[in-house]
Amino acid sequence: MQSLPPHSTIAVIGSGAMGAGIAQVAATAGHQVLLFDTRTGAADQAIAQIGTTYARLVAKGRMGAVESDLARERLRRIDALHEAAGAVLVIEAIVEDLQVKRALFSALEAVVASDCILATNTSSISVTAIGAQLAHPERLVGMHFFNPAPLMALVEVVSGLATGRNVAQVVYATAEKWGKSPVHAKSTPGFIVNRVARPFYGEALRLLLEQAGDVATLDAVMRECGGFRMGPFELMDLIGHDVNFSVTNSVFAAYFGDPRFTPSVLQQELVNAGFLGRKTGRGFYRYGDGVETPVVQSEAACDRPAAVKYAGAPGSVDALVARLQASGIELTEIEAAPGLYCGGAAIHLTDGRSATERAQADNGRDTIVFDLLFDAATAPRIALARADGCSDDAWRAAVGLFQAAGFVVTRLDDVPGLAVMRTVAMLANEAADAVHQGVCSARAVDIAMQKGVNYPRGPLGWLDAIGMGQVVTVLANLAATYGEDRYRVSPLLRRKLAADPQEARFHA
């Protein structure tokens, strides 16, 4: 399917941060752009700001001076909706209010050509509901950009029940032509990103509630062990707790109280207090001059153990063994449950049980579990938890082992699944359910989470790397421990495992 002609006219309704960003993207791509806003002077201000942005890009050598001038000339303010009559695509980026959006599109439908595509940048409202009162709802599609639109690659192309297939394909092709990474999605609560991302915040809030670690430590584990660009608490502070909490509540309500999306009382308290994050100077962290940087929990130096043994299995300790050997540590392979063994300690990758539960099941008092690592070869930190009965000698041996391999060792309290593993397992499970329910493809969900929220790996790609069986085991153990439907395994994962336990994957 072809994209819209490069010199055709695009209208953008709303000149706030999102509308201005979308206008900049379209003008840079060669389109004549009409910018409309009901607020006096707002469109002119946005155009001037885009011009300033172009000038900065020229100064940095990222845009030619002539290219900048031409792009700036393609931007024009309009003062009434009927002036958008010649547009081939109108993108709405106004307030998130269903009735206001419906009124706008009804007014637009009366003035634009019959083949003009109408697009909404909504992040949370049903595209089906927005278009329900239009005479021709088949030409309405979601075109959800991420902020800041000129920098973020993802565009969710969202089809409502009435959206014409060719309309979605044209918008997809156009977004691709604009240099974006579009994905198709069905209009369901949260679309792809705002749905699949909920566990990143939800599991972190639960870990904090259960005192697994303090905010700064949990953030450091997610960054330095999990490879995430930002930890969940600093990211919630950046987004704003009013916004993040509102999205969680919206998705929770839209899915009729599904426990996977249950909001957190901790975040509700922050909102009640007005501690909304960076914009108010306080959220999970404090901001401003003179604020001390929180200290991340790290274990004191321990001696390297004299003898280390290991038992391997695909995806368990192989990468760690390679790093330990590269650090000059001699390891002897033995027949045992997959893990590392030294100083009396049995050290296993978490399987969703607490170390204490595992110690009881294995009849092994000195049991220690470690958290998932995005890249065991380069991760600067590793997170461990010890069973309640674990001896200090066994603990020090485990800590010394990982320190000898160059890890900073962080101790988390003995919570099931630790931090990275339970979060990634939940992200992968939610992604699998989105595919199972026809919201998007497996490829689309991985692109969306990498391009839309900068995850180090798509959740289904990560599931393939860990092993589907391992992820299902983690989820099943979490469900057994908590007794909650929150951790139910996606039927699609169970089906794939049943079909071929050894080769169950989402990506070839």
Short mmCIF file of C-alpha atoms in Angstrom, two decimals:
data_model
loop_
_atom_site.label_atom_id
_atom_site.label_comp_id
_atom_site.label_asym_id
_atom_site.label_seq_id
_atom_site.Cartn_x
_atom_site.Cartn_y
_atom_site.Cartn_z
CA MET A 1 0.00 0.00 0.00
CA GLN A 2 1.36 3.42 -0.98
CA SER A 3 1.87 6.25 1.48
CA LEU A 4 0.23 9.65 1.07
CA PRO A 5 1.88 11.81 -1.62
CA PRO A 6 4.93 13.57 -0.14
CA HIS A 7 3.76 17.10 -0.98
CA SER A 8 0.13 16.62 0.01
CA THR A 9 -1.47 18.68 2.76
CA ILE A 10 -1.71 17.45 6.33
CA ALA A 11 -3.77 19.24 8.97
CA VAL A 12 -2.97 18.94 12.67
CA ILE A 13 -5.60 19.95 15.20
CA GLY A 14 -4.09 20.97 18.50
CA SER A 15 -0.72 22.68 18.89
CA GLY A 16 0.39 21.46 22.29
CA ALA A 17 3.51 19.36 22.74
CA MET A 18 2.12 16.39 20.80
CA GLY A 19 0.41 18.40 18.06
CA ALA A 20 3.47 20.57 17.49
CA GLY A 21 5.72 17.51 17.42
CA ILE A 22 3.50 15.77 14.86
CA ALA A 23 3.40 18.94 12.75
CA GLN A 24 7.21 19.07 12.81
CA VAL A 25 7.47 15.45 11.70
CA ALA A 26 5.05 15.97 8.79
CA ALA A 27 6.67 19.22 7.64
CA THR A 28 10.14 17.68 7.78
CA ALA A 29 8.84 14.84 5.60
CA GLY A 30 7.80 17.33 2.91
CA HIS A 31 4.11 17.90 3.57
CA GLN A 32 2.30 21.21 3.64
CA VAL A 33 1.09 21.38 7.25
CA LEU A 34 -1.91 23.35 8.50
CA LEU A 35 -1.92 23.86 12.27
CA PHE A 36 -5.12 24.75 14.12
CA ASP A 37 -5.73 25.56 17.77
CA THR A 38 -8.69 27.22 19.48
CA ARG A 39 -6.33 29.07 21.86
CA THR A 40 -5.36 32.48 20.54
CA GLY A 41 -1.73 32.60 19.48
CA ALA A 42 -1.04 28.95 20.36
CA ALA A 43 -0.51 27.78 16.76
CA ASP A 44 1.82 30.69 15.98
CA GLN A 45 3.80 29.99 19.12
CA ALA A 46 4.12 26.31 18.17
CA ILE A 47 5.31 27.18 14.66
CA ALA A 48 7.88 29.59 16.09
CA GLN A 49 9.12 26.90 18.47
CA ILE A 50 9.41 24.40 15.60
CA GLY A 51 11.47 27.00 13.74
CA THR A 52 13.77 27.31 16.75
CA THR A 53 14.12 23.51 16.83
CA TYR A 54 15.06 23.48 13.15
CA ALA A 55 17.69 26.17 13.80
CA ARG A 56 19.22 24.05 16.57
CA LEU A 57 19.32 21.04 14.24
CA VAL A 58 21.11 23.13 11.62
CA ALA A 59 23.62 24.36 14.21
CA LYS A 60 24.34 20.75 15.20
CA GLY A 61 24.79 19.71 11.58
CA ARG A 62 21.78 17.39 11.68
CA MET A 63 19.77 19.38 9.14
CA GLY A 64 20.71 21.53 6.17
CA ALA A 65 19.96 25.25 6.24
CA VAL A 66 17.96 25.11 2.99
CA GLU A 67 16.08 22.03 4.18
CA SER A 68 15.27 23.84 7.42
CA ASP A 69 13.96 26.93 5.62
CA LEU A 70 11.77 24.89 3.30
CA ALA A 71 10.35 22.84 6.15
CA ARG A 72 9.56 25.99 8.12
CA GLU A 73 7.79 27.49 5.11
CA ARG A 74 5.56 24.44 4.86
CA LEU A 75 3.99 25.23 8.26
CA ARG A 76 0.95 27.51 8.29
CA ARG A 77 -1.61 28.49 10.90
CA ILE A 78 -5.29 28.23 10.08
CA ASP A 79 -8.03 29.98 12.05
CA ALA A 80 -11.05 27.82 11.25
CA LEU A 81 -11.64 24.14 10.58
CA HIS A 82 -13.05 24.76 7.10
CA GLU A 83 -9.56 25.91 6.06
CA ALA A 84 -8.49 22.27 6.37
CA ALA A 85 -10.80 21.31 3.48
CA GLY A 86 -7.87 20.47 1.18
CA ALA A 87 -6.09 18.13 3.59
CA VAL A 88 -5.67 14.46 2.71
CA LEU A 89 -5.03 13.57 6.37
CA VAL A 90 -6.20 15.35 9.53
CA ILE A 91 -4.53 14.34 12.78
CA GLU A 92 -6.23 15.28 16.04
CA ALA A 93 -4.05 15.92 19.11
CA ILE A 94 -6.40 17.59 21.57
CA VAL A 95 -7.67 16.91 25.09
CA GLU A 96 -8.33 13.27 26.06
CA ASP A 97 -12.11 13.63 26.24
CA LEU A 98 -14.41 11.36 24.22
CA GLN A 99 -17.19 13.90 23.68
CA VAL A 100 -14.80 16.68 22.65
CA LYS A 101 -13.09 14.38 20.14
CA ARG A 102 -16.42 13.19 18.75
CA ALA A 103 -17.57 16.78 18.24
CA LEU A 104 -14.32 17.68 16.48
CA PHE A 105 -14.47 14.78 14.03
CA SER A 106 -18.13 15.42 13.27
CA ALA A 107 -17.22 19.02 12.41
CA LEU A 108 -14.26 17.87 10.30
CA GLU A 109 -16.36 15.32 8.44
CA ALA A 110 -18.57 18.17 7.23
CA VAL A 111 -15.70 20.13 5.63
CA VAL A 112 -13.02 17.73 4.36
CA ALA A 113 -13.15 15.67 1.15
CA SER A 114 -14.79 12.26 1.19
CA ASP A 115 -11.41 10.51 0.78
CA CYS A 116 -9.66 12.47 3.55
CA ILE A 117 -8.34 10.24 6.33
CA LEU A 118 -9.19 11.27 9.89
CA ALA A 119 -6.71 10.22 12.58
CA THR A 120 -6.73 10.52 16.36
CA ASN A 121 -3.60 10.63 18.48
CA THR A 122 -5.50 9.34 21.50
CA SER A 123 -3.47 7.23 23.92
CA SER A 124 -6.34 5.75 25.86
CA ILE A 125 -9.79 6.31 24.32
CA SER A 126 -11.41 3.68 22.10
CA VAL A 127 -11.04 4.53 18.43
CA THR A 128 -14.30 2.64 17.87
CA ALA A 129 -16.08 4.91 20.35
CA ILE A 130 -14.63 8.10 18.87
CA GLY A 131 -15.85 7.18 15.39
CA ALA A 132 -19.21 5.70 16.37
CA GLN A 133 -21.24 8.80 15.50
CA LEU A 134 -19.53 9.59 12.21
CA ALA A 135 -21.34 9.09 8.93
CA HIS A 136 -18.24 7.32 7.61
CA PRO A 137 -16.38 5.82 10.61
CA GLU A 138 -14.37 3.63 8.25
CA ARG A 139 -12.03 6.55 7.56
CA LEU A 140 -11.15 7.15 11.21
CA VAL A 141 -7.96 5.51 12.50
CA GLY A 142 -5.73 5.85 15.53
CA MET A 143 -2.30 7.34 14.86
CA HIS A 144 -0.71 7.25 18.30
CA PHE A 145 2.65 9.01 18.45
CA PHE A 146 4.88 8.96 21.52
CA ASN A 147 6.32 12.04 23.19
CA PRO A 148 8.44 13.72 21.93
CA ALA A 149 7.04 12.86 18.50
CA PRO A 150 10.07 14.03 16.47
CA LEU A 151 12.40 11.76 18.49
CA MET A 152 10.33 8.70 19.38
CA ALA A 153 10.17 6.17 16.55
CA LEU A 154 6.98 4.32 17.41
CA VAL A 155 3.56 5.02 15.92
CA GLU A 156 0.69 2.73 16.91
CA VAL A 157 -1.73 2.52 13.97
CA VAL A 158 -4.94 1.61 15.74
CA SER A 159 -7.97 0.19 13.96
CA GLY A 160 -11.43 0.47 15.46
CA LEU A 161 -14.17 -1.97 14.54
CA ALA A 162 -15.23 0.22 11.61
CA THR A 163 -11.78 1.36 10.41
CA GLY A 164 -11.19 0.50 6.76
CA ARG A 165 -8.27 -1.84 6.23
CA ASN A 166 -6.92 0.32 3.40
CA VAL A 167 -7.07 3.39 5.66
CA ALA A 168 -4.89 1.71 8.29
CA GLN A 169 -2.48 0.51 5.61
CA VAL A 170 -2.10 4.00 4.10
CA VAL A 171 -1.43 5.52 7.51
CA TYR A 172 1.06 2.74 8.30
CA ALA A 173 2.90 3.34 5.01
CA THR A 174 2.87 7.10 5.59
CA ALA A 175 4.31 6.79 9.09
CA GLU A 176 7.01 4.51 7.69
CA LYS A 177 7.76 7.08 4.98
CA TRP A 178 8.16 9.67 7.74
CA GLY A 179 10.96 7.57 9.24
CA LYS A 180 8.87 6.06 12.01
CA SER A 181 8.48 2.44 13.14
CA PRO A 182 4.72 1.85 12.85
CA VAL A 183 2.84 -1.16 14.20
CA HIS A 184 -0.73 -2.24 13.62
CA ALA A 185 -2.94 -2.62 16.69
CA LYS A 186 -6.57 -3.33 17.41
CA SER A 187 -8.50 -0.76 19.42
CA THR A 188 -8.48 -2.32 22.88
CA PRO A 189 -7.73 -0.68 26.26
CA GLY A 190 -4.17 0.62 26.31
CA PHE A 191 -3.55 -0.51 22.71
CA ILE A 192 -0.10 -2.19 22.85
CA VAL A 193 2.33 -0.12 24.91
CA ASN A 194 0.07 1.22 27.64
CA ARG A 195 -1.29 -2.28 28.21
CA VAL A 196 1.87 -4.38 28.01
CA ALA A 197 3.91 -1.89 30.07
CA ARG A 198 1.64 -2.07 33.14
CA PRO A 199 3.67 -4.86 34.86
CA PHE A 200 6.85 -2.76 34.67
CA TYR A 201 5.25 -0.37 37.14
CA GLY A 202 2.89 -2.76 38.89
CA GLU A 203 5.48 -5.36 39.91
CA ALA A 204 7.90 -2.67 41.08
CA LEU A 205 5.21 -1.16 43.29
CA ARG A 206 4.45 -4.59 44.74
CA LEU A 207 8.15 -5.23 45.41
CA LEU A 208 8.38 -1.94 47.27
CA LEU A 209 5.21 -2.71 49.23
CA GLU A 210 6.69 -6.08 50.23
CA GLN A 211 9.97 -4.39 51.25
CA ALA A 212 12.10 -6.30 48.76
CA GLY A 213 14.40 -3.29 48.67
CA ASP A 214 14.34 0.49 48.72
CA VAL A 215 13.44 2.61 45.70
CA ALA A 216 16.99 3.45 44.62
CA THR A 217 18.13 -0.17 44.99
CA LEU A 218 15.23 -1.61 43.00
CA ASP A 219 15.79 0.97 40.26
CA ALA A 220 19.50 0.09 40.13
CA VAL A 221 18.70 -3.62 39.85
CA MET A 222 16.31 -3.01 36.94
CA ARG A 223 18.89 -0.84 35.16
CA GLU A 224 22.13 -2.64 35.90
CA CYS A 225 20.86 -6.23 35.98
CA GLY A 226 17.87 -5.96 33.66
CA GLY A 227 19.32 -3.55 31.12
CA PHE A 228 16.41 -1.11 31.28
CA ARG A 229 17.30 2.49 30.50
CA MET A 230 15.44 3.77 33.58
CA GLY A 231 14.22 2.05 36.70
CA PRO A 232 10.45 1.94 37.26
CA PHE A 233 10.38 4.45 40.11
CA GLU A 234 12.47 7.10 38.38
CA LEU A 235 10.38 6.56 35.24
CA MET A 236 7.10 6.99 37.15
CA ASP A 237 8.53 10.18 38.68
CA LEU A 238 9.39 11.41 35.17
CA ILE A 239 5.98 10.56 33.70
CA GLY A 240 4.14 12.02 36.69
CA HIS A 241 2.18 9.91 39.16
CA ASP A 242 -1.07 11.63 38.30
CA VAL A 243 -0.64 10.52 34.67
CA ASN A 244 0.75 7.05 35.38
CA PHE A 245 -1.84 6.28 38.06
CA SER A 246 -4.63 7.54 35.80
CA VAL A 247 -3.55 5.27 32.93
CA THR A 248 -3.37 2.26 35.27
CA ASN A 249 -6.85 3.02 36.60
CA SER A 250 -8.17 3.48 33.08
CA VAL A 251 -6.82 0.13 31.87
CA PHE A 252 -7.97 -1.60 35.08
CA ALA A 253 -11.51 -0.26 34.67
CA ALA A 254 -11.61 -0.96 30.92
CA TYR A 255 -10.73 -4.61 31.56
CA PHE A 256 -13.48 -4.84 34.20
CA GLY A 257 -11.15 -5.15 37.16
CA ASP A 258 -8.68 -7.71 35.82
CA PRO A 259 -6.21 -8.19 38.72
CA ARG A 260 -3.25 -8.02 36.34
CA PHE A 261 -3.85 -4.25 36.18
CA THR A 262 -4.71 -3.57 39.83
CA PRO A 263 -3.57 -0.04 40.83
CA SER A 264 -1.23 0.41 43.79
CA VAL A 265 -2.17 1.96 47.12
CA LEU A 266 1.40 3.30 47.32
CA GLN A 267 1.00 5.30 44.13
CA GLN A 268 -2.47 6.45 45.19
CA GLU A 269 -0.94 7.87 48.36
CA LEU A 270 1.63 9.81 46.33
CA VAL A 271 -1.14 11.28 44.19
CA ASN A 272 -3.22 12.11 47.28
CA ALA A 273 -0.22 13.92 48.77
CA GLY A 274 0.49 15.84 45.58
CA PHE A 275 3.91 14.18 45.30
CA LEU A 276 3.66 13.75 41.53
CA GLY A 277 7.34 13.36 40.68
CA ARG A 278 9.80 15.66 38.99
CA LYS A 279 7.21 18.31 38.16
CA THR A 280 6.38 18.86 41.85
CA GLY A 281 9.88 18.29 43.20
CA ARG A 282 8.94 15.11 45.00
CA GLY A 283 7.72 11.65 44.12
CA PHE A 284 9.53 8.48 45.04
CA TYR A 285 12.63 10.69 44.97
CA ARG A 286 13.19 14.30 46.00
CA TYR A 287 14.40 16.82 43.42
CA GLY A 288 16.12 20.18 43.67
CA ASP A 289 19.35 21.76 44.78
CA GLY A 290 21.07 20.15 47.71
CA VAL A 291 19.17 16.88 47.53
CA GLU A 292 21.42 13.95 48.41
CA THR A 293 21.70 11.06 45.94
CA PRO A 294 20.16 7.93 47.50
CA VAL A 295 22.60 5.13 48.32
CA VAL A 296 22.07 1.82 46.49
CA GLN A 297 22.43 -1.26 48.68
CA SER A 298 25.62 -3.18 47.90
CA GLU A 299 27.27 -5.97 49.86
CA ALA A 300 30.63 -5.45 51.53
CA ALA A 301 33.63 -7.19 50.02
CA CYS A 302 33.90 -10.93 50.73
CA ASP A 303 36.64 -13.46 50.04
CA ARG A 304 36.60 -15.54 46.88
CA PRO A 305 35.58 -19.15 47.64
CA ALA A 306 38.29 -21.78 47.18
CA ALA A 307 36.31 -24.29 45.14
CA VAL A 308 33.36 -23.73 42.82
CA LYS A 309 31.22 -26.36 41.14
CA TYR A 310 28.39 -25.99 38.70
CA ALA A 311 25.62 -27.92 37.02
CA GLY A 312 24.37 -26.49 33.76
CA ALA A 313 21.18 -26.44 31.75
CA PRO A 314 20.21 -24.28 28.76
CA GLY A 315 19.45 -20.75 29.90
CA SER A 316 20.35 -21.34 33.52
CA VAL A 317 23.96 -20.61 34.46
CA ASP A 318 25.86 -21.05 31.19
CA ALA A 319 26.56 -17.34 30.65
CA LEU A 320 27.56 -16.86 34.28
CA VAL A 321 29.93 -19.81 34.09
CA ALA A 322 31.63 -18.25 31.08
CA ARG A 323 32.10 -14.96 32.94
CA LEU A 324 33.40 -16.67 36.05
CA GLN A 325 35.89 -18.67 33.98
CA ALA A 326 37.00 -15.54 32.14
CA SER A 327 37.71 -14.00 35.56
CA GLY A 328 40.14 -16.81 36.34
CA ILE A 329 37.81 -18.82 38.56
CA GLU A 330 38.15 -22.58 38.14
CA LEU A 331 34.85 -24.46 38.02
CA THR A 332 34.17 -28.16 38.14
CA GLU A 333 31.06 -29.53 36.45
CA ILE A 334 28.91 -31.90 38.50
CA GLU A 335 25.60 -33.75 38.24
CA ALA A 336 23.08 -31.76 40.27
CA ALA A 337 20.21 -29.30 39.95
CA PRO A 338 21.27 -26.44 37.62
CA GLY A 339 23.21 -23.89 39.62
CA LEU A 340 26.50 -22.89 41.22
CA TYR A 341 27.86 -24.52 44.35
CA CYS A 342 30.50 -23.10 46.69
CA GLY A 343 31.17 -22.77 50.41
CA GLY A 344 28.13 -24.88 51.19
CA ALA A 345 25.83 -22.56 49.22
CA ALA A 346 23.54 -23.78 46.44
CA ILE A 347 22.95 -20.83 44.09
CA HIS A 348 20.12 -21.00 41.55
CA LEU A 349 18.45 -18.69 39.04
CA THR A 350 15.09 -17.73 40.55
CA ASP A 351 12.19 -19.85 39.33
CA GLY A 352 9.48 -17.70 40.90
CA ARG A 353 9.76 -19.26 44.36
CA SER A 354 11.44 -17.55 47.26
CA ALA A 355 14.82 -18.96 48.28
CA THR A 356 13.18 -20.12 51.50
CA GLU A 357 10.50 -22.07 49.63
CA ARG A 358 13.13 -23.63 47.42
CA ALA A 359 15.31 -24.52 50.40
CA GLN A 360 12.40 -26.35 52.01
CA ALA A 361 11.57 -28.22 48.78
CA ASP A 362 15.22 -29.16 48.14
CA ASN A 363 16.05 -29.85 51.80
CA GLY A 364 18.95 -27.49 51.34
CA ARG A 365 19.25 -24.90 54.09
CA ASP A 366 21.98 -22.80 52.43
CA THR A 367 19.97 -21.85 49.34
CA ILE A 368 20.52 -18.58 47.47
CA VAL A 369 18.74 -17.37 44.34
CA PHE A 370 19.92 -14.80 41.82
CA ASP A 371 17.91 -12.53 39.57
CA LEU A 372 17.69 -12.57 35.80
CA LEU A 373 20.46 -10.74 33.91
CA PHE A 374 19.96 -9.09 30.55
CA ASP A 375 23.59 -9.80 29.65
CA ALA A 376 25.55 -11.91 32.12
CA ALA A 377 28.80 -11.09 30.33
CA THR A 378 28.59 -7.32 30.88
CA ALA A 379 26.08 -6.67 33.70
CA PRO A 380 27.74 -4.54 36.41
CA ARG A 381 25.44 -5.75 39.18
CA ILE A 382 23.74 -8.96 40.29
CA ALA A 383 20.87 -9.28 42.78
CA LEU A 384 20.73 -12.17 45.26
CA ALA A 385 18.35 -13.33 47.97
CA ARG A 386 19.08 -15.82 50.72
CA ALA A 387 16.80 -18.36 52.34
CA ASP A 388 15.81 -17.49 55.88
CA GLY A 389 17.91 -20.36 57.23
CA CYS A 390 20.98 -19.68 55.07
CA SER A 391 24.21 -19.48 57.06
CA ASP A 392 26.39 -16.38 57.00
CA ASP A 393 29.34 -18.45 55.75
CA ALA A 394 27.38 -19.72 52.74
CA TRP A 395 26.14 -16.21 52.01
CA ARG A 396 29.63 -14.72 52.11
CA ALA A 397 30.90 -17.47 49.79
CA ALA A 398 28.20 -16.63 47.22
CA VAL A 399 28.84 -12.90 47.50
CA GLY A 400 32.61 -13.38 47.15
CA LEU A 401 32.11 -15.58 44.10
CA PHE A 402 30.19 -12.93 42.18
CA GLN A 403 32.41 -10.11 43.34
CA ALA A 404 35.42 -12.03 42.01
CA ALA A 405 33.71 -11.98 38.59
CA GLY A 406 33.36 -8.19 38.72
CA PHE A 407 29.77 -7.91 39.92
CA VAL A 408 28.52 -5.44 42.48
CA VAL A 409 26.30 -7.64 44.63
CA THR A 410 22.96 -6.37 45.90
CA ARG A 411 20.89 -8.25 48.42
CA LEU A 412 17.12 -8.16 48.00
CA ASP A 413 14.74 -9.53 50.58
CA ASP A 414 13.55 -13.04 49.82
CA VAL A 415 10.55 -12.18 47.64
CA PRO A 416 9.27 -14.66 45.02
CA GLY A 417 10.75 -14.11 41.58
CA LEU A 418 12.99 -11.21 42.71
CA ALA A 419 12.80 -8.04 40.59
CA VAL A 420 13.92 -8.49 36.99
CA MET A 421 12.67 -12.05 36.53
CA ARG A 422 9.14 -11.49 37.79
CA THR A 423 8.83 -8.22 35.88
CA VAL A 424 10.06 -9.68 32.60
CA ALA A 425 7.90 -12.79 33.03
CA MET A 426 4.84 -10.59 33.52
CA LEU A 427 5.73 -8.36 30.57
CA ALA A 428 6.17 -11.42 28.35
CA ASN A 429 2.92 -12.93 29.59
CA GLU A 430 1.00 -9.73 28.88
CA ALA A 431 2.58 -9.48 25.44
CA ALA A 432 1.61 -13.10 24.71
CA ASP A 433 -1.97 -12.39 25.74
CA ALA A 434 -2.08 -9.35 23.44
CA VAL A 435 -1.05 -11.61 20.56
CA HIS A 436 -3.48 -14.31 21.72
CA GLN A 437 -6.37 -11.81 21.69
CA GLY A 438 -5.52 -10.45 18.24
CA VAL A 439 -4.45 -7.01 19.43
CA CYS A 440 -1.21 -7.21 17.44
CA SER A 441 1.40 -9.60 16.10
CA ALA A 442 4.38 -10.95 18.04
CA ARG A 443 6.68 -8.82 15.91
CA ALA A 444 4.56 -5.72 16.53
CA VAL A 445 4.56 -6.07 20.31
CA ASP A 446 8.34 -6.38 20.45
CA ILE A 447 8.84 -3.38 18.15
CA ALA A 448 6.33 -1.36 20.18
CA MET A 449 8.00 -2.00 23.52
CA GLN A 450 11.51 -1.34 22.20
CA LYS A 451 10.66 1.75 20.16
CA GLY A 452 7.90 3.15 22.37
CA VAL A 453 9.40 2.73 25.86
CA ASN A 454 13.03 1.84 25.09
CA TYR A 455 13.05 -1.68 26.52
CA PRO A 456 16.41 -3.39 25.95
CA ARG A 457 14.66 -6.32 24.29
CA GLY A 458 11.10 -7.01 23.19
CA PRO A 459 9.18 -8.99 25.83
CA LEU A 460 8.59 -11.96 23.51
CA GLY A 461 12.18 -11.87 22.30
CA TRP A 462 13.19 -11.97 25.95
CA LEU A 463 10.84 -14.89 26.56
CA ASP A 464 12.55 -16.75 23.72
CA ALA A 465 15.95 -16.00 25.26
CA ILE A 466 14.95 -17.19 28.75
CA GLY A 467 12.95 -20.15 27.51
CA MET A 468 9.18 -20.36 27.44
CA GLY A 469 9.18 -23.21 29.94
CA GLN A 470 11.19 -21.15 32.43
CA VAL A 471 8.80 -18.18 32.13
CA VAL A 472 5.73 -20.39 32.58
CA THR A 473 7.35 -22.00 35.64
CA VAL A 474 8.06 -18.58 37.17
CA LEU A 475 4.47 -17.43 36.58
CA ALA A 476 3.01 -20.67 37.94
CA ASN A 477 5.14 -20.42 41.08
CA LEU A 478 4.15 -16.78 41.60
CA ALA A 479 0.50 -17.74 41.21
CA ALA A 480 0.89 -20.56 43.71
CA THR A 481 2.62 -18.31 46.26
CA TYR A 482 0.23 -15.37 46.00
CA GLY A 483 -2.93 -17.30 45.19
CA GLU A 484 -3.93 -14.60 42.72
CA ASP A 485 -5.29 -14.67 39.18
CA ARG A 486 -2.89 -11.79 38.50
CA TYR A 487 -0.18 -14.32 37.64
CA ARG A 488 -2.25 -16.65 35.45
CA VAL A 489 -0.37 -17.99 32.45
CA SER A 490 -1.51 -16.92 29.01
CA PRO A 491 -3.31 -19.77 27.20
CA LEU A 492 -1.11 -19.09 24.19
CA LEU A 493 2.03 -19.93 26.18
CA ARG A 494 0.50 -23.15 27.47
CA ARG A 495 -0.58 -24.08 23.94
CA LYS A 496 2.86 -23.47 22.45
CA LEU A 497 4.52 -25.49 25.21
CA ALA A 498 2.09 -28.35 24.77
CA ALA A 499 2.72 -28.41 21.01
CA ASP A 500 6.52 -28.54 21.30
CA PRO A 501 8.12 -28.10 24.75
CA GLN A 502 11.65 -28.05 23.32
CA GLU A 503 11.14 -25.58 20.48
CA ALA A 504 8.35 -23.31 21.78
CA ARG A 505 9.28 -19.84 20.53
CA PHE A 506 7.64 -16.68 19.18
CA HIS A 507 10.40 -15.74 16.77
CA ALA A 508 12.23 -18.09 14.43
#
